[in-house]
Amino acid sequence: MERPWSLIATCPMGLEAIVARELKDLGYDDVKVENGKIHFTGGPLDVCRTNLWLRTADRVLINMGQFPARTFEELFQGTKSIPWHKWIPADGEFPVEGRSHKSQLSSVPACQGIVKKAVVEQMKENYHIDWFKETGAYFRIEVSLLNDIATITLDTTGPSLHKRGYRKLIGKAPLKETMAAALILLSRWNPSRPLVDPCCGTGTLLIEAAMIGWNVAPGLRRSFPSEHWPLISKDDWEDARDEAFDAVNDDIELQLYGSDIDPEAIELARAAAKSAGFGKEIEFKVGALNKVKPEGEYGIILTNPPYGERLSEQAEVEKLIRQLGFIMKSLPTWSMFSISPSKQFEHYIGRPADKRRKLFNGNIECQFYQYFGPLPPRQDKNTTTN
């Protein structure tokens, strides 16, 4: 089997540079960025490491092949030329999903059927059997057509990487864990500074901050379908997990504070924090935004205030954002970051943002509004931006 493999980390639009930086920090220098995709190379151990460590990506895929596919025959032959039997055992389960954009082969169900048939035919020729029970390990195949080019991938991740495994109870979670981690990384927060989320909801931002602060790999508490693949050994997974456990630094003191007016949300936040191993490290309390009085110097407010999707809620959202502005006026050494779809956010805050970045929270186009306070003097007395 040719190694290293061609790997792809997928992510929401706008987070590509953050995922690329994560990969470089993990030691992968050959990254290439496309819309929603970051290409890099690696072997079995790298599949394990990136699934465990990537905080802002959705999935890690293996690029099995790429070829022109203007006809069903080209799609069939291109897929059949891939050595599937070297990857998928005779009892493997291999569903096919697909997407098509700006391509002559526009029927996704038809393309999925052609790819499935091609994989089956290739495996028949090599396993010398006519029927595959598909009762074993899980291999999700995806065919993606763009401008008449087919890309065939294997999904090593399974459920999206935002599903860390610490959230046992279901509550309204308007911010995925991967996006929360991205906002923390963009804020350049570090554990030496207080971090306050005055609209914390179920606590996602603060739990992700705690994981970053203690260098906890976000995938440590979950499983992946590729743990059962023949070409990725149990030793690879064990080595990757040992590396991640050894990297945890739980001696660092965390200054993480969250509040929300909804008592049920705070209950869920406390339960999730406890499940993640931060039951005593994050302080949650029920309270209205106008009662928030952060303590300390050079802290960071990072929040995802309610969006007010219904017209009747718009006035309340405006009031909340104005209150954030009042809080900031009383904290001259603090920085503030907020993600919001509101076009009037800066008007309600009372000043233009120092920097804005377009991001998508799910399907909602938002801006990440960044208000920089001074850095702590011990870092650089002459630097005035965050």
Tab-separated table of C-alpha atoms in Angstrom:
chain	number	residue	atom	x	y	z
A	1	MET	CA	0.000	0.000	0.000
A	2	GLU	CA	1.388	3.344	-1.029
A	3	ARG	CA	2.139	5.636	1.887
A	4	PRO	CA	1.859	8.368	2.910
A	5	TRP	CA	-1.824	8.684	2.170
A	6	SER	CA	-3.514	11.751	0.730
A	7	LEU	CA	-5.631	13.115	3.585
A	8	ILE	CA	-8.291	15.830	3.784
A	9	ALA	CA	-9.515	17.694	6.844
A	10	THR	CA	-12.930	19.225	6.162
A	11	CYS	CA	-14.324	22.291	7.905
A	12	PRO	CA	-16.983	25.023	7.612
A	13	MET	CA	-16.270	27.898	5.239
A	14	GLY	CA	-14.152	30.535	6.940
A	15	LEU	CA	-12.245	28.188	9.240
A	16	GLU	CA	-9.769	26.833	6.689
A	17	ALA	CA	-6.833	28.948	7.883
A	18	ILE	CA	-7.448	27.918	11.495
A	19	VAL	CA	-7.495	24.206	10.640
A	20	ALA	CA	-4.352	24.673	8.534
A	21	ARG	CA	-2.636	26.318	11.518
A	22	GLU	CA	-3.720	23.433	13.751
A	23	LEU	CA	-2.225	20.936	11.302
A	24	LYS	CA	1.039	22.874	11.134
A	25	ASP	CA	1.186	22.991	14.938
A	26	LEU	CA	0.800	19.196	14.904
A	27	GLY	CA	3.813	18.954	12.601
A	28	TYR	CA	2.194	18.713	9.151
A	29	ASP	CA	3.928	21.208	6.875
A	30	ASP	CA	2.557	20.124	3.489
A	31	VAL	CA	-0.896	21.663	3.898
A	32	LYS	CA	-2.859	22.946	0.915
A	33	VAL	CA	-6.040	24.961	1.506
A	34	GLU	CA	-9.214	24.852	-0.585
A	35	ASN	CA	-12.740	25.994	0.210
A	36	GLY	CA	-13.853	23.834	3.129
A	37	LYS	CA	-10.884	21.453	2.741
A	38	ILE	CA	-7.287	21.272	3.902
A	39	HIS	CA	-5.123	18.700	2.118
A	40	PHE	CA	-2.128	17.081	3.801
A	41	THR	CA	-0.338	13.722	3.769
A	42	GLY	CA	0.235	11.068	6.379
A	43	GLY	CA	-0.029	7.421	7.291
A	44	PRO	CA	-2.147	5.380	9.704
A	45	LEU	CA	-0.774	7.019	12.855
A	46	ASP	CA	-1.522	10.458	11.395
A	47	VAL	CA	-5.159	9.505	10.857
A	48	CYS	CA	-5.326	8.663	14.564
A	49	ARG	CA	-3.497	11.809	15.706
A	50	THR	CA	-5.527	14.249	13.635
A	51	ASN	CA	-8.853	12.705	14.647
A	52	LEU	CA	-7.846	13.031	18.289
A	53	TRP	CA	-6.334	16.514	18.116
A	54	LEU	CA	-8.111	18.670	15.523
A	55	ARG	CA	-10.371	21.104	17.366
A	56	THR	CA	-11.903	23.039	14.472
A	57	ALA	CA	-12.218	20.449	11.665
A	58	ASP	CA	-15.323	18.348	10.951
A	59	ARG	CA	-13.781	15.162	9.555
A	60	VAL	CA	-10.572	13.509	8.414
A	61	LEU	CA	-10.969	11.811	5.020
A	62	ILE	CA	-8.668	9.611	2.961
A	63	ASN	CA	-8.561	10.723	-0.670
A	64	MET	CA	-8.917	7.425	-2.521
A	65	GLY	CA	-8.881	8.846	-6.031
A	66	GLN	CA	-9.648	11.808	-8.253
A	67	PHE	CA	-10.499	11.639	-11.968
A	68	PRO	CA	-12.675	13.216	-14.712
A	69	ALA	CA	-16.232	11.865	-14.678
A	70	ARG	CA	-18.476	13.359	-17.339
A	71	THR	CA	-20.307	10.054	-17.891
A	72	PHE	CA	-21.490	7.221	-15.690
A	73	GLU	CA	-19.011	4.932	-17.424
A	74	GLU	CA	-16.104	7.197	-16.510
A	75	LEU	CA	-17.367	7.338	-12.917
A	76	PHE	CA	-17.716	3.545	-12.804
A	77	GLN	CA	-14.303	2.766	-14.285
A	78	GLY	CA	-12.510	5.408	-12.208
A	79	THR	CA	-14.041	4.060	-8.997
A	80	LYS	CA	-13.409	0.417	-9.959
A	81	SER	CA	-9.708	1.140	-10.538
A	82	ILE	CA	-9.256	1.860	-6.808
A	83	PRO	CA	-7.962	-1.184	-4.817
A	84	TRP	CA	-10.939	-1.353	-2.444
A	85	HIS	CA	-10.141	-4.898	-1.325
A	86	LYS	CA	-6.946	-3.631	0.307
A	87	TRP	CA	-9.031	-1.340	2.516
A	88	ILE	CA	-12.424	-2.980	3.036
A	89	PRO	CA	-12.607	-6.556	4.365
A	90	ALA	CA	-15.084	-9.015	2.879
A	91	ASP	CA	-17.575	-8.351	5.701
A	92	GLY	CA	-17.073	-4.546	5.741
A	93	GLU	CA	-20.058	-2.194	5.631
A	94	PHE	CA	-19.570	0.426	2.914
A	95	PRO	CA	-22.443	2.861	2.361
A	96	VAL	CA	-21.975	5.527	-0.314
A	97	GLU	CA	-22.950	9.179	0.042
A	98	GLY	CA	-22.539	11.867	-2.567
A	99	ARG	CA	-22.773	15.443	-3.729
A	100	SER	CA	-22.570	17.138	-7.105
A	101	HIS	CA	-21.943	20.737	-8.079
A	102	LYS	CA	-21.483	22.236	-11.529
A	103	SER	CA	-21.157	18.777	-13.099
A	104	GLN	CA	-22.881	16.902	-15.918
A	105	LEU	CA	-23.570	14.014	-13.538
A	106	SER	CA	-26.036	15.982	-11.446
A	107	SER	CA	-28.179	13.144	-10.033
A	108	VAL	CA	-26.625	12.352	-6.663
A	109	PRO	CA	-28.606	9.115	-6.081
A	110	ALA	CA	-27.544	7.830	-9.506
A	111	CYS	CA	-23.885	8.658	-8.814
A	112	GLN	CA	-24.055	6.915	-5.437
A	113	GLY	CA	-25.477	3.820	-7.119
A	114	ILE	CA	-22.742	3.761	-9.774
A	115	VAL	CA	-19.987	4.102	-7.153
A	116	LYS	CA	-21.516	1.370	-4.990
A	117	LYS	CA	-21.738	-0.959	-7.991
A	118	ALA	CA	-18.125	-0.236	-8.977
A	119	VAL	CA	-16.843	-0.960	-5.472
A	120	VAL	CA	-18.827	-4.205	-5.333
A	121	GLU	CA	-17.516	-5.334	-8.733
A	122	GLN	CA	-13.904	-4.603	-7.757
A	123	MET	CA	-14.294	-6.529	-4.507
A	124	LYS	CA	-16.015	-9.443	-6.247
A	125	GLU	CA	-13.034	-9.872	-8.543
A	126	ASN	CA	-10.598	-9.948	-5.626
A	127	TYR	CA	-12.582	-11.777	-2.951
A	128	HIS	CA	-14.177	-14.205	-5.445
A	129	ILE	CA	-17.579	-13.965	-3.803
A	130	ASP	CA	-20.859	-12.615	-5.181
A	131	TRP	CA	-22.532	-11.292	-2.041
A	132	PHE	CA	-21.231	-8.989	0.700
A	133	LYS	CA	-23.103	-9.177	4.005
A	134	GLU	CA	-21.758	-5.814	5.247
A	135	THR	CA	-21.909	-6.816	8.922
A	136	GLY	CA	-18.372	-5.767	9.887
A	137	ALA	CA	-16.382	-2.541	10.278
A	138	TYR	CA	-17.838	0.689	8.886
A	139	PHE	CA	-16.333	2.387	5.810
A	140	ARG	CA	-18.317	5.425	4.644
A	141	ILE	CA	-17.471	6.228	1.011
A	142	GLU	CA	-18.231	9.647	-0.451
A	143	VAL	CA	-18.283	10.666	-4.088
A	144	SER	CA	-17.973	14.408	-4.623
A	145	LEU	CA	-18.374	15.851	-8.121
A	146	LEU	CA	-17.170	19.370	-8.868
A	147	ASN	CA	-16.729	20.721	-12.386
A	148	ASP	CA	-16.907	17.158	-13.776
A	149	ILE	CA	-14.067	15.960	-11.520
A	150	ALA	CA	-14.922	13.110	-9.153
A	151	THR	CA	-13.198	12.833	-5.783
A	152	ILE	CA	-13.698	9.548	-3.922
A	153	THR	CA	-12.979	9.538	-0.196
A	154	LEU	CA	-13.164	7.280	2.847
A	155	ASP	CA	-14.389	8.867	6.076
A	156	THR	CA	-12.132	7.919	9.018
A	157	THR	CA	-14.064	9.990	11.566
A	158	GLY	CA	-17.704	8.915	11.634
A	159	PRO	CA	-19.911	11.402	13.496
A	160	SER	CA	-18.501	14.923	13.073
A	161	LEU	CA	-15.547	15.888	15.246
A	162	HIS	CA	-17.691	18.459	17.053
A	163	LYS	CA	-19.231	15.515	18.921
A	164	ARG	CA	-16.583	15.364	21.625
A	165	GLY	CA	-18.413	12.943	23.888
A	166	TYR	CA	-18.774	15.155	26.976
A	167	ARG	CA	-22.276	16.431	26.267
A	168	LYS	CA	-24.538	13.650	27.583
A	169	LEU	CA	-27.714	15.713	28.010
A	170	ILE	CA	-29.483	17.348	25.098
A	171	GLY	CA	-30.074	21.064	25.262
A	172	LYS	CA	-30.282	23.936	22.843
A	173	ALA	CA	-26.699	24.316	21.610
A	174	PRO	CA	-26.519	27.157	19.068
A	175	LEU	CA	-22.740	26.877	18.769
A	176	LYS	CA	-20.946	23.688	17.738
A	177	GLU	CA	-17.896	22.683	19.723
A	178	THR	CA	-15.665	23.064	16.648
A	179	MET	CA	-16.832	26.649	16.079
A	180	ALA	CA	-16.446	27.440	19.780
A	181	ALA	CA	-12.851	26.197	19.676
A	182	ALA	CA	-12.224	28.309	16.567
A	183	LEU	CA	-13.468	31.460	18.305
A	184	ILE	CA	-11.189	30.804	21.274
A	185	LEU	CA	-8.180	30.271	19.012
A	186	LEU	CA	-9.034	33.457	17.092
A	187	SER	CA	-9.223	35.419	20.349
A	188	ARG	CA	-5.681	34.270	21.239
A	189	TRP	CA	-6.844	33.653	24.797
A	190	ASN	CA	-4.447	31.864	27.131
A	191	PRO	CA	-4.942	30.600	30.698
A	192	SER	CA	-3.071	33.541	32.222
A	193	ARG	CA	-6.088	35.728	31.429
A	194	PRO	CA	-9.646	35.554	32.816
A	195	LEU	CA	-12.264	34.446	30.283
A	196	VAL	CA	-15.902	35.399	30.776
A	197	ASP	CA	-18.945	34.348	28.765
A	198	PRO	CA	-21.956	36.343	30.035
A	199	CYS	CA	-24.387	34.545	27.669
A	200	CYS	CA	-22.878	31.093	28.154
A	201	GLY	CA	-25.936	28.932	27.443
A	202	THR	CA	-24.885	25.320	27.915
A	203	GLY	CA	-21.234	26.282	28.380
A	204	THR	CA	-19.655	25.202	25.091
A	205	LEU	CA	-17.212	28.118	24.778
A	206	LEU	CA	-15.889	27.733	28.309
A	207	ILE	CA	-15.556	23.953	28.158
A	208	GLU	CA	-13.632	24.222	24.889
A	209	ALA	CA	-11.438	26.910	26.474
A	210	ALA	CA	-10.705	24.586	29.387
A	211	MET	CA	-9.678	21.844	26.975
A	212	ILE	CA	-7.360	24.253	25.168
A	213	GLY	CA	-6.001	25.616	28.444
A	214	TRP	CA	-5.059	22.146	29.703
A	215	ASN	CA	-4.020	20.901	26.248
A	216	VAL	CA	-6.650	18.157	26.253
A	217	ALA	CA	-7.104	16.501	22.855
A	218	PRO	CA	-10.803	16.963	22.014
A	219	GLY	CA	-11.217	13.454	20.589
A	220	LEU	CA	-9.965	11.585	23.666
A	221	ARG	CA	-13.458	10.762	24.952
A	222	ARG	CA	-14.942	9.329	21.756
A	223	SER	CA	-14.488	6.507	19.276
A	224	PHE	CA	-13.969	6.408	15.507
A	225	PRO	CA	-14.969	3.834	12.872
A	226	SER	CA	-11.371	3.656	11.603
A	227	GLU	CA	-10.353	2.096	14.932
A	228	HIS	CA	-11.631	-1.152	13.405
A	229	TRP	CA	-9.952	-0.880	10.005
A	230	PRO	CA	-7.315	-3.474	9.038
A	231	LEU	CA	-4.880	-0.878	7.669
A	232	ILE	CA	-4.880	1.169	10.903
A	233	SER	CA	-3.609	-0.982	13.719
A	234	LYS	CA	-4.714	-0.930	17.335
A	235	ASP	CA	-1.104	-0.043	18.193
A	236	ASP	CA	-1.406	3.149	16.123
A	237	TRP	CA	-4.502	4.173	18.054
A	238	GLU	CA	-2.909	3.238	21.353
A	239	ASP	CA	0.229	5.250	20.551
A	240	ALA	CA	-1.815	8.276	19.507
A	241	ARG	CA	-3.927	8.141	22.663
A	242	ASP	CA	-0.864	7.674	24.871
A	243	GLU	CA	0.675	10.764	23.260
A	244	ALA	CA	-2.513	12.732	23.908
A	245	PHE	CA	-2.815	11.629	27.548
A	246	ASP	CA	0.844	12.503	28.183
A	247	ALA	CA	0.301	15.982	26.701
A	248	VAL	CA	-2.425	16.962	29.200
A	249	ASN	CA	-1.274	19.681	31.601
A	250	ASP	CA	-3.845	19.895	34.398
A	251	ASP	CA	-1.567	21.864	36.729
A	252	ILE	CA	-2.526	25.124	35.015
A	253	GLU	CA	-4.974	27.314	36.923
A	254	LEU	CA	-7.978	28.279	34.808
A	255	GLN	CA	-9.985	31.494	35.202
A	256	LEU	CA	-13.231	30.616	33.420
A	257	TYR	CA	-16.586	32.171	34.294
A	258	GLY	CA	-19.988	31.771	32.684
A	259	SER	CA	-23.446	33.110	33.407
A	260	ASP	CA	-26.842	32.907	31.755
A	261	ILE	CA	-30.345	33.973	32.658
A	262	ASP	CA	-31.690	30.474	31.907
A	263	PRO	CA	-31.350	28.137	34.937
A	264	GLU	CA	-31.894	25.023	32.798
A	265	ALA	CA	-29.022	26.008	30.498
A	266	ILE	CA	-26.722	26.475	33.489
A	267	GLU	CA	-27.686	23.009	34.785
A	268	LEU	CA	-26.746	21.513	31.413
A	269	ALA	CA	-23.513	23.535	31.341
A	270	ARG	CA	-22.470	22.231	34.752
A	271	ALA	CA	-23.284	18.648	33.753
A	272	ALA	CA	-21.284	18.933	30.518
A	273	ALA	CA	-18.320	20.548	32.294
A	274	LYS	CA	-18.302	17.774	34.893
A	275	SER	CA	-18.469	15.135	32.153
A	276	ALA	CA	-15.530	16.797	30.397
A	277	GLY	CA	-13.485	16.751	33.604
A	278	PHE	CA	-13.826	20.461	34.451
A	279	GLY	CA	-16.535	20.386	37.095
A	280	LYS	CA	-14.453	22.472	39.514
A	281	GLU	CA	-12.495	24.529	37.004
A	282	ILE	CA	-15.365	26.494	35.424
A	283	GLU	CA	-17.638	28.712	37.519
A	284	PHE	CA	-21.217	28.842	36.217
A	285	LYS	CA	-24.025	30.875	37.729
A	286	VAL	CA	-27.523	31.999	36.854
A	287	GLY	CA	-27.687	35.727	36.239
A	288	ALA	CA	-28.856	38.446	33.888
A	289	LEU	CA	-26.356	40.163	31.622
A	290	ASN	CA	-26.765	43.512	33.371
A	291	LYS	CA	-25.576	41.906	36.624
A	292	VAL	CA	-22.272	40.707	35.160
A	293	LYS	CA	-19.247	42.377	36.761
A	294	PRO	CA	-16.035	40.671	35.617
A	295	GLU	CA	-13.108	40.887	37.987
A	296	GLY	CA	-9.420	41.150	37.239
A	297	GLU	CA	-7.341	42.901	34.596
A	298	TYR	CA	-6.588	42.128	30.948
A	299	GLY	CA	-9.367	39.576	30.682
A	300	ILE	CA	-11.412	38.515	27.685
A	301	ILE	CA	-15.157	38.503	27.179
A	302	LEU	CA	-16.064	35.939	24.535
A	303	THR	CA	-19.708	35.288	23.837
A	304	ASN	CA	-22.392	34.168	21.415
A	305	PRO	CA	-25.434	36.266	22.384
A	306	PRO	CA	-28.951	35.209	21.319
A	307	TYR	CA	-29.710	35.967	17.680
A	308	GLY	CA	-33.385	36.859	17.989
A	309	GLU	CA	-34.681	34.839	15.081
A	310	ARG	CA	-38.251	36.068	15.588
A	311	LEU	CA	-39.178	39.711	15.094
A	312	SER	CA	-40.583	39.899	18.615
A	313	GLU	CA	-37.131	39.043	19.990
A	314	GLN	CA	-35.214	41.768	18.150
A	315	ALA	CA	-35.686	44.392	20.858
A	316	GLU	CA	-34.353	42.028	23.512
A	317	VAL	CA	-31.303	41.206	21.373
A	318	GLU	CA	-30.618	44.926	20.870
A	319	LYS	CA	-30.838	45.428	24.631
A	320	LEU	CA	-28.384	42.587	25.282
A	321	ILE	CA	-25.817	43.890	22.794
A	322	ARG	CA	-26.073	47.410	24.236
A	323	GLN	CA	-25.476	45.917	27.669
A	324	LEU	CA	-22.292	44.277	26.358
A	325	GLY	CA	-21.186	47.747	25.286
A	326	PHE	CA	-21.847	49.122	28.776
A	327	ILE	CA	-19.826	46.298	30.333
A	328	MET	CA	-16.896	46.985	27.999
A	329	LYS	CA	-16.829	50.664	28.941
A	330	SER	CA	-16.216	49.641	32.545
A	331	LEU	CA	-13.348	47.313	31.610
A	332	PRO	CA	-10.649	49.420	29.898
A	333	THR	CA	-7.999	46.658	30.000
A	334	TRP	CA	-10.255	43.910	28.661
A	335	SER	CA	-10.830	42.603	25.134
A	336	MET	CA	-14.235	41.538	23.822
A	337	PHE	CA	-15.155	39.098	21.059
A	338	SER	CA	-18.627	38.179	19.894
A	339	ILE	CA	-20.161	36.246	17.011
A	340	SER	CA	-23.460	37.635	15.748
A	341	PRO	CA	-25.559	37.853	12.566
A	342	SER	CA	-26.768	41.321	13.553
A	343	LYS	CA	-25.945	44.015	10.987
A	344	GLN	CA	-26.367	46.613	13.736
A	345	PHE	CA	-24.047	45.000	16.272
A	346	GLU	CA	-21.432	47.765	16.191
A	347	HIS	CA	-24.141	50.416	16.409
A	348	TYR	CA	-25.654	48.783	19.487
A	349	ILE	CA	-22.224	48.283	21.109
A	350	GLY	CA	-21.456	51.941	20.556
A	351	ARG	CA	-18.206	51.668	18.596
A	352	PRO	CA	-16.882	49.985	15.454
A	353	ALA	CA	-15.044	46.712	15.865
A	354	ASP	CA	-11.263	46.757	15.588
A	355	LYS	CA	-11.567	43.746	13.284
A	356	ARG	CA	-14.346	41.648	11.772
A	357	ARG	CA	-14.298	38.178	10.273
A	358	LYS	CA	-17.103	36.508	8.325
A	359	LEU	CA	-18.014	33.090	9.690
A	360	PHE	CA	-20.930	30.716	9.287
A	361	ASN	CA	-22.600	29.414	12.437
A	362	GLY	CA	-24.362	26.492	10.808
A	363	ASN	CA	-26.142	28.063	7.846
A	364	ILE	CA	-26.307	31.504	9.446
A	365	GLU	CA	-23.885	34.088	8.085
A	366	CYS	CA	-22.310	35.926	11.004
A	367	GLN	CA	-19.542	38.345	11.790
A	368	PHE	CA	-16.964	37.706	14.476
A	369	TYR	CA	-16.632	41.164	16.052
A	370	GLN	CA	-13.274	41.752	17.707
A	371	TYR	CA	-12.574	44.565	20.178
A	372	PHE	CA	-8.964	44.612	21.312
A	373	GLY	CA	-7.829	45.806	24.695
A	374	PRO	CA	-4.184	46.171	25.743
A	375	LEU	CA	-2.123	43.061	26.301
A	376	PRO	CA	-0.890	42.379	29.833
A	377	PRO	CA	2.278	44.454	30.474
A	378	ARG	CA	4.426	41.386	31.129
A	379	GLN	CA	3.906	40.231	27.526
A	380	ASP	CA	4.738	43.414	25.648
A	381	LYS	CA	4.270	46.895	27.081
A	382	ASN	CA	4.496	48.522	23.676
A	383	THR	CA	1.792	46.415	22.016
A	384	THR	CA	-1.731	47.781	22.204
A	385	THR	CA	-3.693	45.236	20.221
A	386	ASN	CA	-4.860	41.823	21.183
